[in-house]
XYZ file of C-alpha atoms in Angstrom:
656
model
C 59.100 19.661 98.831
C 56.844 16.508 98.555
C 57.769 13.599 99.954
C 56.175 11.402 97.589
C 57.528 12.456 94.437
C 55.996 10.337 91.837
C 59.576 7.970 91.130
C 59.855 5.645 88.488
C 58.922 2.015 89.676
C 61.240 -0.166 90.467
C 62.042 -1.920 87.146
C 61.333 -5.696 86.237
C 64.735 -6.212 85.634
C 66.152 -6.144 81.534
C 69.902 -5.755 81.723
C 70.300 -2.033 81.861
C 73.317 0.718 82.086
C 75.207 0.471 85.506
C 75.390 3.439 87.745
C 79.138 3.104 87.524
C 82.119 1.808 89.430
C 81.594 3.834 93.029
C 77.925 2.967 93.141
C 78.186 0.295 94.961
C 79.771 1.561 98.119
C 78.403 5.091 97.849
C 75.816 4.553 100.213
C 78.145 4.291 102.869
C 80.544 7.691 101.853
C 77.276 9.781 101.138
C 77.766 11.778 104.539
C 81.369 12.769 103.945
C 83.699 13.183 107.280
C 83.992 16.719 106.494
C 81.962 19.355 108.821
C 80.876 21.111 105.689
C 79.237 18.253 104.887
C 77.523 17.792 108.037
C 76.010 21.243 107.659
C 74.647 20.700 104.329
C 72.780 17.547 105.727
C 70.386 19.852 107.235
C 70.385 23.058 105.502
C 68.703 22.165 101.827
C 65.546 24.133 101.628
C 62.467 22.869 100.406
C 62.411 24.191 96.954
C 65.717 22.718 96.119
C 65.662 19.274 97.683
C 64.408 16.497 96.206
C 61.762 14.487 97.718
C 62.877 12.505 100.998
C 60.591 9.393 101.635
C 60.639 8.269 98.123
C 62.788 5.854 95.866
C 63.816 5.293 92.471
C 63.078 3.083 90.013
C 61.032 -0.772 89.788
C 63.079 -3.121 91.807
C 63.967 -5.181 89.073
C 63.527 -9.006 88.427
C 66.938 -10.681 86.754
C 66.756 -12.557 83.701
C 65.798 -16.176 84.452
C 69.348 -17.494 82.315
C 71.390 -14.759 84.101
C 69.891 -15.873 87.449
C 71.052 -19.462 86.897
C 74.302 -18.554 85.394
C 75.398 -16.775 88.505
C 73.945 -19.309 90.626
C 76.151 -22.019 89.102
C 78.908 -19.773 87.665
C 79.614 -21.690 84.468
C 76.994 -20.547 81.901
C 77.950 -18.103 79.763
C 81.524 -17.979 81.299
C 79.856 -15.340 84.261
C 82.339 -16.931 87.091
C 80.084 -16.003 89.935
C 80.424 -18.194 92.514
C 78.353 -19.458 94.568
C 78.518 -23.846 94.716
C 81.632 -24.874 93.014
C 83.917 -24.572 96.116
C 81.995 -26.807 98.791
C 81.453 -29.246 95.962
C 83.487 -32.135 94.581
C 83.278 -33.073 90.547
C 80.291 -35.614 90.843
C 78.390 -33.115 93.366
C 78.879 -30.039 90.782
C 77.897 -31.946 88.144
C 74.861 -33.037 89.899
C 73.815 -29.571 90.719
C 74.564 -28.501 87.024
C 71.970 -30.800 86.081
C 69.674 -29.578 89.080
C 70.089 -26.166 87.759
C 69.207 -26.944 84.117
C 66.200 -29.031 84.539
C 64.274 -26.336 86.785
C 65.453 -23.765 84.197
C 63.625 -25.634 81.695
C 60.721 -26.611 83.506
C 59.128 -25.188 86.475
C 61.400 -22.806 86.976
C 60.231 -20.829 83.698
C 56.785 -20.920 84.405
C 57.717 -19.586 88.229
C 59.681 -16.679 86.497
C 56.532 -15.827 84.117
C 54.484 -15.888 87.124
C 57.198 -13.478 89.039
C 57.489 -11.272 86.207
C 53.346 -10.816 86.527
C 53.785 -10.145 90.420
C 56.217 -7.327 89.400
C 53.848 -5.837 87.106
C 51.685 -4.763 89.994
C 53.872 -3.456 92.248
C 56.900 -1.191 92.667
C 58.650 -3.623 94.517
C 57.933 -7.432 94.125
C 59.759 -7.911 96.841
C 59.085 -5.613 99.644
C 56.277 -7.276 101.363
C 57.530 -10.898 101.062
C 61.553 -9.749 102.390
C 59.889 -8.079 105.292
C 57.904 -11.200 106.195
C 60.510 -13.861 105.481
C 63.788 -12.346 106.564
C 62.212 -10.776 109.825
C 58.475 -11.213 110.785
C 57.779 -14.308 110.277
C 60.783 -15.741 112.555
C 59.894 -16.897 115.615
C 63.314 -17.397 117.399
C 63.885 -14.339 119.800
C 64.934 -11.040 118.116
C 66.069 -9.181 120.275
C 69.130 -11.102 120.429
C 68.974 -13.309 117.309
C 68.035 -10.048 114.953
C 68.505 -6.871 116.697
C 71.599 -5.025 115.200
C 73.336 -1.937 117.890
C 76.641 -0.512 118.259
C 78.735 1.760 120.519
C 78.991 5.376 120.165
C 82.518 6.786 119.184
C 82.011 9.941 122.049
C 84.755 8.195 123.676
C 87.086 9.244 121.466
C 86.915 12.855 121.560
C 85.675 14.796 124.571
C 83.286 12.426 126.550
C 85.668 9.401 127.616
C 84.348 7.462 130.347
C 83.575 9.518 133.526
C 80.919 8.576 136.241
C 78.739 10.839 137.044
C 78.217 12.251 133.489
C 75.447 10.057 132.456
C 72.383 12.452 132.533
C 74.061 15.487 131.552
C 75.733 13.922 128.791
C 72.438 12.090 127.819
C 70.473 14.856 127.736
C 72.993 16.700 125.358
C 72.859 13.401 123.424
C 68.821 13.300 123.296
C 68.834 16.991 122.236
C 71.068 16.344 118.959
C 68.576 13.331 117.978
C 65.820 15.167 118.727
C 66.996 17.816 116.236
C 67.379 14.752 113.485
C 63.807 14.107 114.379
C 62.942 17.510 113.131
C 64.557 17.598 109.975
C 62.952 14.350 109.080
C 59.332 15.692 110.850
C 60.336 19.131 108.599
C 61.191 17.557 105.338
C 64.858 19.125 105.594
C 66.829 16.084 105.471
C 69.205 15.978 102.353
C 68.320 13.545 99.793
C 71.022 10.806 99.759
C 73.077 10.530 96.001
C 75.152 8.333 93.978
C 76.094 10.829 91.523
C 73.265 12.551 90.584
C 71.039 9.618 91.161
C 68.982 9.814 94.484
C 68.718 7.189 96.837
C 65.438 5.724 98.372
C 64.654 7.289 101.831
C 62.117 5.191 102.961
C 63.459 3.845 105.623
C 64.229 6.772 107.662
C 60.406 7.280 108.032
C 60.975 4.468 110.281
C 63.896 5.805 112.559
C 61.601 7.351 115.245
C 58.024 6.109 116.515
C 58.183 2.543 114.991
C 57.761 -0.661 116.946
C 57.601 -4.077 115.961
C 54.628 -5.628 117.259
C 54.494 -9.439 118.520
C 52.223 -11.965 116.561
C 51.251 -16.125 117.445
C 52.515 -16.631 114.009
C 53.437 -13.261 112.062
C 54.697 -10.408 113.902
C 53.710 -6.604 112.509
C 55.165 -3.171 112.327
C 53.231 -0.103 113.320
C 54.698 3.265 112.349
C 53.260 6.534 113.939
C 55.616 9.167 112.610
C 54.043 11.366 110.289
C 56.030 15.064 108.757
C 54.708 18.013 109.500
C 52.854 18.128 106.131
C 51.097 15.051 107.170
C 49.604 16.025 110.424
C 50.515 14.930 114.158
C 53.223 12.727 115.010
C 54.030 11.303 118.439
C 56.315 13.519 120.527
C 56.790 11.808 123.742
C 60.201 9.764 124.800
C 60.355 6.443 126.998
C 62.535 6.130 129.155
C 63.351 2.769 131.124
C 65.267 2.425 134.518
C 65.423 -0.438 137.057
C 62.471 -2.394 135.522
C 60.165 1.005 135.469
C 58.708 3.176 132.605
C 58.443 6.385 132.099
C 57.887 9.039 129.494
C 57.530 12.718 128.676
C 56.807 15.086 126.108
C 59.900 16.659 124.218
C 57.660 19.353 123.107
C 56.978 22.222 125.409
C 54.754 25.485 124.529
C 55.796 24.546 120.519
C 59.481 24.236 121.013
C 61.610 21.463 121.534
C 62.981 20.996 125.068
C 66.382 21.920 125.550
C 69.365 19.810 127.019
C 68.899 21.390 130.493
C 65.409 20.662 130.625
C 66.092 17.240 129.419
C 68.380 16.807 131.723
C 65.986 17.627 134.748
C 63.394 15.370 133.263
C 66.040 12.371 133.137
C 67.228 13.538 136.821
C 63.684 13.272 138.231
C 63.251 9.423 136.993
C 67.044 8.636 138.131
C 65.966 9.960 141.888
C 62.896 8.534 142.001
C 63.975 4.873 140.780
C 67.264 5.153 142.962
C 64.877 5.890 145.996
C 62.445 3.298 145.377
C 61.998 -0.658 144.800
C 62.800 -1.818 141.180
C 59.702 -2.256 139.023
C 58.698 -5.841 137.705
C 60.945 -5.406 134.308
C 57.743 -5.641 131.597
C 60.517 -4.708 128.850
C 61.980 -8.164 129.688
C 59.237 -10.049 127.894
C 60.248 -8.407 124.577
C 63.422 -10.872 124.756
C 61.074 -13.873 124.702
C 60.722 -16.407 121.307
C 58.077 -14.525 119.230
C 54.883 -16.605 119.914
C 55.557 -16.681 123.603
C 55.996 -12.894 123.869
C 52.814 -13.012 121.468
C 50.607 -14.898 124.124
C 52.338 -13.156 126.828
C 51.178 -9.879 125.511
C 47.789 -11.133 125.062
C 47.303 -12.059 128.672
C 49.095 -8.910 129.753
C 46.358 -6.858 128.045
C 43.396 -8.997 129.189
C 44.504 -8.083 132.878
C 43.676 -4.623 132.492
C 43.031 -2.405 129.440
C 45.336 0.158 131.054
C 48.172 -2.190 130.103
C 47.068 -1.759 126.060
C 47.573 1.698 126.492
C 51.039 2.127 128.106
C 52.090 -0.212 125.291
C 50.584 1.774 122.780
C 52.618 4.768 124.459
C 56.076 2.880 124.356
C 55.303 1.703 120.890
C 54.818 5.170 119.827
C 57.567 6.858 121.522
C 60.091 8.808 119.528
C 62.440 6.539 120.754
C 63.669 4.471 124.110
C 66.176 5.899 126.313
C 67.739 3.197 128.495
C 69.419 4.350 132.052
C 72.062 1.123 132.314
C 73.516 0.909 135.598
C 76.310 -0.805 134.020
C 79.818 0.695 133.355
C 81.221 -1.033 130.450
C 85.118 -0.845 129.794
C 86.056 0.535 126.646
C 89.097 2.027 124.363
C 89.085 3.605 120.984
C 91.277 0.167 120.185
C 89.004 -2.395 122.015
C 84.830 -1.816 122.113
C 84.251 -5.505 122.850
C 82.736 -4.837 126.522
C 80.667 -2.018 125.574
C 79.515 -3.661 122.714
C 78.683 -6.564 124.300
C 76.624 -4.822 126.871
C 75.087 -2.942 124.218
C 74.028 -6.420 122.485
C 73.043 -8.491 125.462
C 72.982 -6.115 128.539
C 70.233 -5.679 131.013
C 66.769 -6.887 129.491
C 64.313 -4.486 131.778
C 65.720 -1.617 130.497
C 65.900 -2.284 126.422
C 62.712 -2.486 124.358
C 63.880 -4.886 122.533
C 61.075 -4.512 119.543
C 61.593 -0.692 119.057
C 63.512 0.494 116.301
C 65.792 2.584 118.380
C 67.034 2.680 122.254
C 69.570 4.781 122.971
C 71.357 3.163 126.109
C 73.214 5.744 128.203
C 75.581 3.623 130.540
C 76.205 4.751 134.350
C 79.785 6.101 132.672
C 78.648 8.370 130.147
C 79.228 5.761 127.505
C 76.610 5.536 125.051
C 75.138 2.635 121.905
C 72.137 1.806 120.236
C 70.321 -1.307 119.770
C 67.624 -0.993 117.039
C 65.390 -3.714 115.412
C 65.983 -4.659 112.428
C 62.822 -5.557 110.491
C 62.078 -1.638 109.901
C 65.300 -0.519 108.627
C 68.678 -1.394 107.606
C 72.065 -0.461 109.653
C 72.831 2.742 107.399
C 69.881 4.447 109.144
C 71.403 4.248 112.335
C 74.870 4.933 110.896
C 73.602 8.339 109.553
C 71.605 9.566 112.919
C 74.610 8.236 115.063
C 77.235 9.994 112.792
C 75.088 13.345 112.712
C 74.950 13.235 117.029
C 78.694 12.554 117.162
C 79.379 15.514 114.714
C 77.764 17.960 116.730
C 79.054 16.490 119.851
C 82.464 17.091 118.461
C 81.756 20.324 116.921
C 80.136 21.788 120.395
C 83.227 20.593 122.460
C 80.834 17.914 124.222
C 79.450 20.723 125.884
C 75.773 22.217 125.667
C 76.185 25.942 124.476
C 72.467 26.950 124.450
C 70.183 28.613 127.237
C 70.594 26.718 130.836
C 66.960 28.466 131.736
C 64.829 25.252 132.484
C 60.862 26.014 131.732
C 58.136 24.799 134.411
C 57.710 21.620 132.818
C 55.205 18.878 134.126
C 57.210 15.915 135.542
C 57.758 12.460 133.552
C 54.601 10.402 133.851
C 55.573 6.733 135.314
C 53.421 4.106 133.496
C 52.719 1.613 135.947
C 51.615 -1.941 134.684
C 48.861 -4.322 136.284
C 50.912 -7.508 136.509
C 50.085 -10.846 138.346
C 52.030 -14.194 139.408
C 51.257 -15.219 135.962
C 53.058 -12.219 134.185
C 56.046 -12.294 136.730
C 56.424 -15.592 135.735
C 56.449 -14.903 132.294
C 59.074 -12.188 132.848
C 61.159 -14.382 134.781
C 61.225 -17.253 132.191
C 61.947 -14.381 129.640
C 65.110 -13.524 131.370
C 66.082 -16.480 132.013
C 66.245 -17.960 128.082
C 67.990 -14.626 127.652
C 70.714 -14.718 129.964
C 71.289 -18.343 128.864
C 71.798 -17.662 125.538
C 73.678 -14.086 126.257
C 76.056 -16.211 128.312
C 77.206 -18.403 125.157
C 77.966 -14.996 123.022
C 81.641 -14.641 122.093
C 82.070 -10.938 121.086
C 85.283 -8.610 120.109
C 85.569 -5.484 118.773
C 89.112 -4.342 117.933
C 90.672 -1.792 115.947
C 93.301 -2.441 113.345
C 95.840 0.794 113.382
C 99.092 -0.199 111.342
C 97.306 1.429 108.178
C 93.906 2.317 106.810
C 91.677 3.348 103.936
C 94.310 5.873 102.549
C 97.047 3.107 102.421
C 94.762 0.724 100.363
C 93.436 3.535 98.057
C 96.890 4.743 97.410
C 97.807 1.033 96.208
C 94.440 1.186 94.437
C 92.664 -1.633 96.077
C 89.369 -0.901 97.264
C 89.018 -1.050 101.145
C 85.587 -2.968 101.421
C 87.183 -5.483 99.308
C 90.456 -5.814 101.090
C 88.584 -6.500 103.951
C 86.333 -9.331 102.789
C 89.243 -10.615 101.063
C 91.241 -10.591 104.284
C 88.562 -12.250 105.913
C 88.366 -14.989 103.614
C 91.714 -16.101 103.858
C 91.793 -15.597 107.533
C 88.642 -18.260 107.521
C 90.607 -20.608 105.220
C 93.642 -20.226 107.785
C 91.696 -20.929 110.859
C 89.256 -23.479 109.587
C 91.122 -25.177 106.498
C 88.252 -24.884 104.382
C 86.284 -21.968 102.358
C 83.636 -19.957 104.152
C 80.267 -19.405 102.210
C 79.745 -15.627 102.807
C 77.097 -13.218 102.727
C 77.786 -9.375 102.325
C 75.424 -7.170 102.279
C 74.506 -4.749 99.139
C 72.531 -1.803 99.312
C 69.739 -1.768 96.638
C 68.424 2.038 97.456
C 68.512 2.995 93.815
C 65.520 1.356 93.574
C 61.907 2.226 95.269
C 62.210 0.898 98.824
C 65.342 -1.110 98.051
C 66.741 -2.672 101.317
C 69.840 -5.020 100.323
C 71.049 -7.804 98.004
C 73.279 -10.670 98.748
C 77.185 -10.509 97.478
C 78.788 -14.034 98.025
C 82.624 -12.960 98.274
C 83.646 -16.578 98.618
C 84.314 -16.684 94.808
C 86.424 -19.296 92.921
C 88.845 -16.282 92.264
C 89.106 -15.859 96.227
C 89.377 -19.740 97.016
C 92.684 -19.850 94.338
C 94.045 -16.998 96.070
C 93.673 -18.240 99.426
C 95.103 -22.058 98.565
C 98.165 -20.307 96.828
C 98.941 -17.962 100.160
C 98.980 -21.441 101.761
C 100.908 -23.248 99.180
C 104.663 -22.834 99.779
C 105.690 -23.237 95.964
C 103.486 -20.517 94.925
C 105.749 -17.363 94.073
C 104.721 -13.857 95.525
C 104.108 -12.364 92.197
C 101.811 -15.328 91.501
C 99.990 -14.797 94.610
C 99.416 -11.187 93.973
C 98.035 -11.788 90.317
C 95.826 -14.241 92.125
C 94.727 -11.420 94.645
C 94.138 -9.056 92.219
C 91.918 -11.302 90.214
C 89.951 -12.024 93.617
C 89.606 -8.357 93.798
C 88.504 -7.251 90.489
C 85.653 -10.201 90.627
C 84.608 -9.237 94.018
C 84.124 -5.318 92.943
C 82.056 -6.631 90.111
C 79.817 -8.666 92.139
C 79.152 -5.386 94.400
C 78.462 -3.183 91.701
C 75.955 -5.646 90.128
C 74.292 -6.413 93.075
C 73.787 -2.931 94.024
C 72.178 -2.291 90.399
C 69.808 -4.674 90.442
C 71.600 -7.899 88.977
C 72.067 -10.109 91.883
C 70.252 -13.507 92.329
C 69.640 -14.270 95.504
C 66.427 -12.186 96.295
C 65.770 -13.287 92.777
C 65.789 -17.024 93.749
C 64.258 -16.136 96.803
C 61.009 -14.887 94.332
C 60.917 -18.305 92.653
C 61.166 -20.200 96.237
C 58.115 -18.076 97.296
C 55.838 -17.794 94.179
C 56.464 -22.183 94.037
C 55.274 -22.071 97.680
C 51.846 -19.315 96.879
C 51.256 -21.564 94.241
C 50.823 -24.907 96.547
C 53.809 -26.463 94.463
C 56.355 -29.048 95.811
C 59.754 -26.900 97.119
C 61.843 -27.490 94.006
C 64.631 -29.720 93.650
C 67.267 -26.309 93.110
C 66.267 -25.401 96.919
C 66.474 -28.912 98.327
C 70.146 -29.815 96.975
C 72.630 -29.907 99.548
C 74.995 -27.600 97.793
C 72.198 -25.145 98.204
C 72.517 -24.781 101.443
C 75.946 -25.951 101.835
C 76.899 -22.712 99.859
C 74.384 -20.480 101.945
C 71.529 -20.334 100.499
C 68.574 -20.459 102.849
C 70.078 -18.378 105.240
C 73.065 -20.823 105.701
C 75.822 -18.355 105.491
C 78.663 -19.179 107.945
C 80.479 -15.848 107.605
C 77.488 -12.979 107.984
C 79.125 -9.541 107.028
C 78.648 -6.080 106.769
C 80.596 -2.875 106.027
C 79.025 -0.362 108.163
C 80.375 2.196 106.374
C 83.512 5.103 106.164
C 82.195 6.890 109.657
C 83.166 6.849 113.015
C 80.373 4.017 113.681
C 80.484 0.606 114.260
C 78.156 -2.129 114.563
C 77.846 -5.857 116.036
C 75.350 -8.576 115.427
C 75.577 -12.348 116.448
C 76.187 -14.920 113.933
C 73.501 -16.278 111.134
C 74.193 -19.816 111.877
C 75.556 -21.710 115.479
C 78.845 -22.607 113.607
C 79.182 -19.322 111.940
C 80.434 -15.384 113.050
C 79.303 -12.110 112.905
C 81.203 -9.941 111.215
C 80.840 -5.999 111.220
C 83.284 -3.273 110.103
C 83.589 0.248 109.671
C 86.719 2.145 107.933
C 88.900 4.883 108.074
C 91.878 6.744 106.708
C 93.902 5.241 109.171
C 92.042 2.177 110.915
C 89.718 -0.711 110.556
C 87.407 -1.330 113.448
C 86.110 -4.890 112.821
C 83.438 -6.427 115.480
C 83.077 -10.354 115.381
C 80.386 -12.325 116.979
C 80.409 -16.654 117.731
C 78.902 -18.891 119.834
C 80.960 -20.352 122.341
C 78.694 -23.902 122.544
C 80.235 -24.293 118.878
C 83.943 -26.133 119.409
C 84.731 -24.964 115.874
C 84.481 -21.443 115.847
C 86.636 -19.134 118.221
C 85.703 -14.611 117.216
C 89.555 -14.002 118.769
C 91.491 -15.779 116.719
C 89.644 -15.062 113.731
C 90.162 -11.448 114.088
C 93.768 -12.056 114.611
C 93.757 -13.573 111.710
C 92.008 -11.236 109.671
C 94.790 -8.755 110.742
C 97.686 -11.056 109.980
C 95.961 -11.377 106.436
C 96.045 -7.377 106.374
C 99.591 -7.057 106.566
C 99.910 -10.103 104.112
C 98.098 -8.705 101.207
C 99.795 -5.237 102.020
C 103.207 -7.038 101.748
C 101.988 -8.666 98.612
C 101.038 -5.108 97.008
C 105.052 -3.786 97.544
C 105.942 -6.779 95.089
C 106.674 -5.330 91.659
C 103.916 -4.690 89.028
C 103.465 -7.802 87.203
């Protein structure tokens, strides 16, 4: 099997056939909840398994007319909603005039230049997106950009229990390392939508990947190689009480066993608990990006060995974080543990690493990941793989208890001076100031779940999105511009497109729910119209027919050409409807497995809303900033749960 099978290029989109009704959400359900499916994750032979680290067709450029009609939601009766709920009649007519002027003026020229760019690239967006969305961002990324989530092991064999951190940690690491070996050996099954393979390139970035701070732009370095490509790093980095250790997970050509890993972790923990804490250089990764870049340059100038240490951390498979906290967690309330994962001890997180695996003192686990190299579904897949293996083995290690004579871990000791220590203290101060402002709740709604919504012929993702729209409308008295992630992995190196759930149909329905003169049958009819619109949007966005990334491309072409910012992008309704990263609701479906995610809001007066769906429950996380008097994550979630019940009551009404 060759990982780089020649794919069709990612198209300069000329409207074509869609991938079918289920394509848009299949990414989150590719890994079935059945145990037999889990085995197929690693059982594909190299002779039958399609190429893994590749993509499908070229990334599309939406036809210009289609793009504008979707932005306005009036042309061609497309009904795509972006600006109308946020405008009065005069504002809307003004925006309509701006769009027509752009379309028949500079927009046409920019479109042609974008098409020219697409001809020479398999993915015209990839480099731009990485830079604009991640690498050019200067705010501290560990809290503002990274995503994370708690492991669901507590729901079966690993409830919180002191004294289990190292034993469980070694087992969790061993399963993670087996997943790494599947990638190395190119034996991970390619995910598909029907018979169409999804792009798997992001999986290359899970292990041995790190973001490097730059003065004006960061960079990503990836050390991972398949076995056929050559040598790949095989060491872990372990952070404990401000100190850094590394050890190789391979010994005499074989992967360490869980008892051998536990011995290494025990050595590190005993050493750290019996000696003074380290300086906590990892806290520098929480800083504003330019300040961190300058601090890193100074750190390297102190002693060349500091660069060697940094490179060992950067190239490590992952960072294993031994955290002294013991956060509360239950299957119905993941709030405290999720908060600790997102904003815990900065001296035992390397914020720039693609994968921080966090082990708390009470044997509870979670992950914190830099968002730049990959999207959350990559982490979902490895977390589910680990959780299923822990479940199948009843939480125990069932292999050999023999421990070979293996070298003890190596401690990496930075050379620091007063300036470095001051930089660390400043980084901690700004970090703790911001994390103290974060409100985060993660609750399970257990009255019903996917099973009942499917029985009612309602798509569960759309069900939650519309409930969120109603909840926001009830809480704030106005529509909430909303971003939902659509995966575009049907295309070469595809990542995401923006779905805008705040449609005209959704707002009309929300208004009807608050209008006592509207009958229940009318409300149901309007709700089903909103469902139909959302379902169509998600399918279109996943199959290359979205418009937000296209508009981004047009704005970046103008910038590259040294042209003034087109009026389309300075129109107040552009940002008011969420354009330019101004969505008050930043949302994403994490999937249909036992994996939950958390992330902070996109804007100060907004919410971060992640959720996953199971047969018998919906688990939602909601974040907000305490310093914003308008927002309250707790109240919004309770309104969402209330909306769930109201929507299901509507479905009990007779058919129209």
